[in-house]
Short mmCIF file of C-alpha atoms in Angstrom, two decimals:
data_model
loop_
_atom_site.label_atom_id
_atom_site.label_comp_id
_atom_site.label_asym_id
_atom_site.label_seq_id
_atom_site.Cartn_x
_atom_site.Cartn_y
_atom_site.Cartn_z
CA MET M 1185 96.32 116.36 95.85
CA LYS M 1186 94.12 116.25 92.77
CA ILE M 1187 90.98 114.20 92.20
CA GLN M 1188 91.85 111.13 90.11
CA PHE M 1189 88.56 109.19 90.12
CA ASP M 1190 85.03 110.47 89.56
CA CYS M 1191 82.86 108.87 92.25
CA ARG M 1192 79.24 109.65 91.35
CA HIS M 1193 77.69 108.32 94.58
CA ARG M 1194 79.65 109.52 97.60
CA ILE M 1195 78.39 109.70 101.17
CA ARG M 1196 79.75 110.96 104.49
CA ALA M 1197 79.76 108.00 106.86
CA GLY M 1198 79.47 109.40 110.35
CA THR M 1199 79.20 112.95 111.65
CA GLU M 1200 81.65 115.83 111.76
CA GLU M 1201 82.89 116.40 115.30
CA THR M 1202 84.76 119.72 115.53
CA GLY M 1203 85.91 119.16 111.95
CA ASP M 1204 86.59 115.46 112.47
CA GLY M 1205 84.68 112.22 112.86
CA GLY M 1206 83.05 111.17 109.59
CA TRP M 1207 84.74 109.72 106.52
CA GLU M 1208 83.80 109.72 102.84
CA VAL M 1209 82.71 106.44 101.25
CA CYS M 1210 82.31 105.81 97.52
CA LEU M 1211 79.29 103.67 96.70
CA ASP M 1212 79.75 103.40 92.94
CA PRO M 1213 79.95 99.74 91.82
CA PRO M 1214 82.08 97.78 92.53
CA TYR M 1215 82.88 99.82 95.67
CA ASN M 1216 79.36 99.74 97.10
CA MET M 1217 78.99 97.90 100.39
CA LYS M 1218 77.11 94.61 100.34
CA PRO M 1219 75.10 94.42 103.60
CA GLY M 1220 76.18 91.54 105.79
CA LYS M 1221 79.26 90.84 103.66
CA CYS M 1222 81.38 94.01 103.87
CA LEU M 1223 84.51 94.17 106.02
CA VAL M 1224 85.87 97.40 107.53
CA TYR M 1225 89.06 98.14 109.48
CA SER M 1226 89.12 101.41 111.44
CA PHE M 1227 92.47 102.49 112.89
CA GLY M 1228 92.41 105.46 115.26
CA ILE M 1229 89.20 105.89 117.26
CA SER M 1230 89.93 108.38 120.04
CA TYR M 1231 86.37 107.83 121.35
CA LYS M 1232 84.85 108.99 118.02
CA TRP M 1233 82.63 106.14 116.93
CA SER M 1234 80.34 107.79 114.38
CA PHE M 1235 82.05 106.26 111.32
CA ASP M 1236 82.14 102.78 112.84
CA ASP M 1237 78.54 103.03 114.03
CA TYR M 1238 77.41 104.16 110.58
CA MET M 1239 79.12 101.28 108.81
CA ASP M 1240 77.48 98.90 111.29
CA GLN M 1241 73.98 100.35 111.46
CA GLU M 1242 73.53 101.61 107.88
CA LYS M 1243 75.68 99.19 105.87
CA LYS M 1244 75.61 96.14 108.18
CA CYS M 1245 79.37 95.70 107.81
CA GLU M 1246 81.68 93.71 110.05
CA VAL M 1247 83.80 96.43 111.65
CA HIS M 1248 87.11 95.98 113.46
CA ALA M 1249 88.24 99.08 115.36
CA PHE M 1250 91.76 99.61 116.74
CA ASP M 1251 93.25 102.16 119.12
CA PRO M 1252 95.75 101.36 121.90
CA SER M 1253 95.80 104.99 123.07
CA ILE M 1254 92.37 104.99 124.73
CA GLY M 1255 93.22 102.45 127.42
CA GLN M 1256 90.44 99.96 126.64
CA ASP M 1257 90.70 96.18 126.64
CA ASP M 1258 89.20 94.26 123.72
CA PHE M 1259 85.40 94.46 123.68
CA ASN M 1260 82.40 94.29 121.36
CA ARG M 1261 80.65 97.63 120.92
CA SER M 1262 77.84 95.84 119.07
CA ALA M 1263 77.26 92.53 117.34
CA ASN M 1264 79.20 93.86 114.35
CA ILE M 1265 81.77 96.23 115.90
CA HIS M 1266 84.77 94.58 117.51
CA PHE M 1267 87.35 96.72 119.31
CA HIS M 1268 90.97 95.57 119.54
CA ASN M 1269 93.54 97.07 121.87
CA LEU M 1270 96.15 97.11 119.12
CA GLY M 1271 97.84 99.76 117.02
CA LEU M 1272 98.94 99.90 113.39
CA GLY M 1273 102.65 100.35 112.77
CA GLY M 1274 105.60 99.59 110.58
CA LYS M 1275 106.64 96.51 112.56
CA ASN M 1276 105.40 94.12 115.24
CA TRP M 1277 106.51 95.35 118.63
CA THR M 1278 105.46 96.85 121.96
CA ASN M 1279 106.40 100.53 122.14
CA ALA M 1280 107.55 102.65 125.09
CA LYS M 1281 103.93 103.35 126.05
CA LYS M 1282 103.31 99.59 126.26
CA TRP M 1283 101.08 99.70 123.18
CA LYS M 1284 101.06 96.55 121.06
CA MET M 1285 101.76 97.54 117.46
CA TYR M 1286 101.35 95.33 114.40
CA THR M 1287 101.64 95.69 110.65
CA LEU M 1288 98.44 95.47 108.62
CA GLY M 1289 99.48 92.14 107.15
CA SER M 1290 100.01 90.71 110.63
CA ILE M 1291 96.60 91.95 111.79
CA VAL M 1292 94.88 90.50 108.73
CA ARG M 1293 96.42 87.11 109.48
CA LEU M 1294 95.67 87.40 113.21
CA LEU M 1295 91.97 87.98 112.52
CA GLY M 1296 91.75 85.28 109.85
CA HIS M 1297 91.00 87.69 106.99
CA LYS M 1298 93.86 86.77 104.67
CA ASP M 1299 91.48 85.56 101.95
CA ARG M 1300 88.83 88.27 102.36
CA THR M 1301 88.40 91.60 100.60
CA LEU M 1302 88.83 94.57 102.90
CA ASP M 1303 86.04 96.87 101.68
CA TYR M 1304 87.21 99.92 103.62
CA LEU M 1305 90.46 100.68 105.41
CA LYS M 1306 90.38 103.84 107.56
CA ILE M 1307 93.64 105.15 109.00
CA ASP M 1308 94.02 108.15 111.32
CA ILE M 1309 97.03 107.35 113.49
CA GLU M 1310 98.96 110.60 114.01
CA LYS M 1311 102.03 110.23 111.75
CA SER M 1312 102.38 106.47 112.14
CA GLU M 1313 100.74 106.13 108.71
CA TRP M 1314 104.13 106.63 107.01
CA SER M 1315 105.91 103.61 108.46
CA SER M 1316 102.67 101.60 108.30
CA LEU M 1317 102.29 102.23 104.57
CA GLU M 1318 105.89 101.22 103.90
CA ALA M 1319 105.25 97.91 105.68
CA MET M 1320 102.04 97.41 103.66
CA TYR M 1321 103.98 97.84 100.43
CA GLN M 1322 106.46 95.17 101.51
CA GLU M 1323 103.67 92.80 102.56
CA GLY M 1324 101.54 93.32 99.43
CA VAL M 1325 98.44 93.46 101.63
CA LEU M 1326 96.90 96.52 99.91
CA ALA M 1327 95.91 94.33 96.96
CA GLN M 1328 92.90 93.17 98.99
CA VAL M 1329 91.80 96.72 99.95
CA LYS M 1330 88.95 98.27 97.92
CA GLN M 1331 88.83 101.70 99.55
CA LEU M 1332 91.31 103.61 101.69
CA GLY M 1333 90.52 106.64 103.84
CA ILE M 1334 93.64 108.09 105.43
CA GLU M 1335 94.75 111.28 107.15
CA PHE M 1336 98.28 112.24 106.14
CA HIS M 1337 100.24 114.29 108.67
CA ASP M 1338 103.15 116.60 107.79
CA VAL M 1339 102.82 116.28 104.03
CA PRO M 1340 104.68 117.00 101.84
CA SER M 1341 107.49 117.55 104.35
CA ASN M 1342 110.17 115.61 102.46
CA ARG M 1343 110.74 113.64 99.27
CA LYS M 1344 110.49 110.29 101.01
CA ARG M 1345 106.92 110.96 102.10
CA VAL M 1346 106.00 112.22 98.64
CA SER M 1347 107.34 108.95 97.21
CA ILE M 1348 105.29 106.97 99.76
CA ILE M 1349 102.13 108.68 98.51
CA ASN M 1350 103.12 108.20 94.86
CA ARG M 1351 103.52 104.49 95.53
CA LEU M 1352 99.78 104.30 96.24
CA TYR M 1353 99.11 105.49 92.68
CA GLU M 1354 101.48 102.87 91.29
CA LEU M 1355 99.50 100.19 93.15
CA GLY M 1356 96.22 101.35 91.59
CA PHE M 1357 94.82 103.72 94.22
CA ARG M 1358 93.04 106.82 92.90
CA ILE M 1359 91.85 109.81 94.92
CA TYR M 1360 88.11 110.52 94.76
CA TYR M 1361 87.93 113.03 97.61
CA THR M 1362 90.38 115.05 99.65
CA LYS M 1363 90.02 117.62 102.41
CA GLN M 1364 92.58 119.92 104.00
CA ASN M 1365 92.80 120.56 107.71
CA PHE M 1366 92.78 124.36 107.85
CA PHE M 1367 94.02 124.34 111.45
CA GLN M 1368 97.32 122.68 110.45
CA ARG M 1369 99.13 125.12 108.11
CA LYS M 1370 102.87 125.59 107.69
CA ARG M 1371 105.58 126.24 105.06
CA SER M 1372 106.95 123.22 103.20
CA ARG M 1373 110.72 122.74 103.33
CA LEU M 1374 110.48 121.05 99.93
CA THR M 1375 108.41 123.56 97.90
CA ARG M 1376 108.63 126.66 100.17
CA ARG M 1377 104.87 127.08 99.78
CA THR M 1378 102.28 127.24 102.52
CA VAL M 1379 100.85 123.76 102.96
CA TYR M 1380 98.38 122.09 105.26
CA GLY M 1381 99.87 119.83 107.91
CA CYS M 1382 97.02 117.32 107.72
CA MET M 1383 95.27 116.07 104.61
CA GLU M 1384 92.32 113.69 104.69
CA SER M 1385 92.44 111.64 101.47
CA HIS M 1386 90.11 108.98 100.14
CA PHE M 1387 91.09 106.42 97.51
CA VAL M 1388 89.51 103.61 95.53
CA ASN M 1389 91.57 100.69 94.27
CA ILE M 1390 91.12 100.88 90.51
CA ASN M 1391 92.11 97.23 90.12
CA PHE M 1392 88.72 96.20 91.48
CA TYR M 1393 87.02 98.46 88.89
CA LYS M 1394 89.04 96.88 86.06
CA ARG M 1395 88.14 93.38 87.23
CA ASN M 1396 84.47 94.32 87.39
CA LYS M 1397 84.51 95.64 83.80
CA LYS M 1398 86.00 92.41 82.47
CA ARG M 1399 83.08 90.33 83.78
#
């Protein structure tokens, strides 16, 4: 994946934990976080809280964290960090592991954020990102997302998944940072080249930039 947006002020929010943990955040206007007003969704915790803690402590954002796999009931980690025992998926259902899964649009409505801008959406959900993104496209919910940090798994393994990624570009999302997971390498069935099984990609929604320039 090639860089498509030149972010001049980029930070690592959180710490690297065995190659994982922190996430890149673009702070160029209009993507900079406004303390006390920013809203963050963080899907996939696995007991790694450094990103969420950073967005709370350094940026004073309202953070909603989600991960049904860690066996925790809903709780407040701090005044700003709210944990929900829910997972992100392509439909609303309870899976075989008894995890409650919801689409992003359903979660936004459940939390009363339908009319708010989602300043940062972080997704690291072990292959469930594909069906989740397809549901987001149908719901139109990505229009309210300013930044997206997502780890893609098994990409590009087939044309359908390539088209799912290309759809992000069509909706106005541009890559400003990407990082390969060097521990996840294999040969692509599509291109026959050696590819990395996991790709951490960070996007800004260019539509917010265009709106800002018109003011």
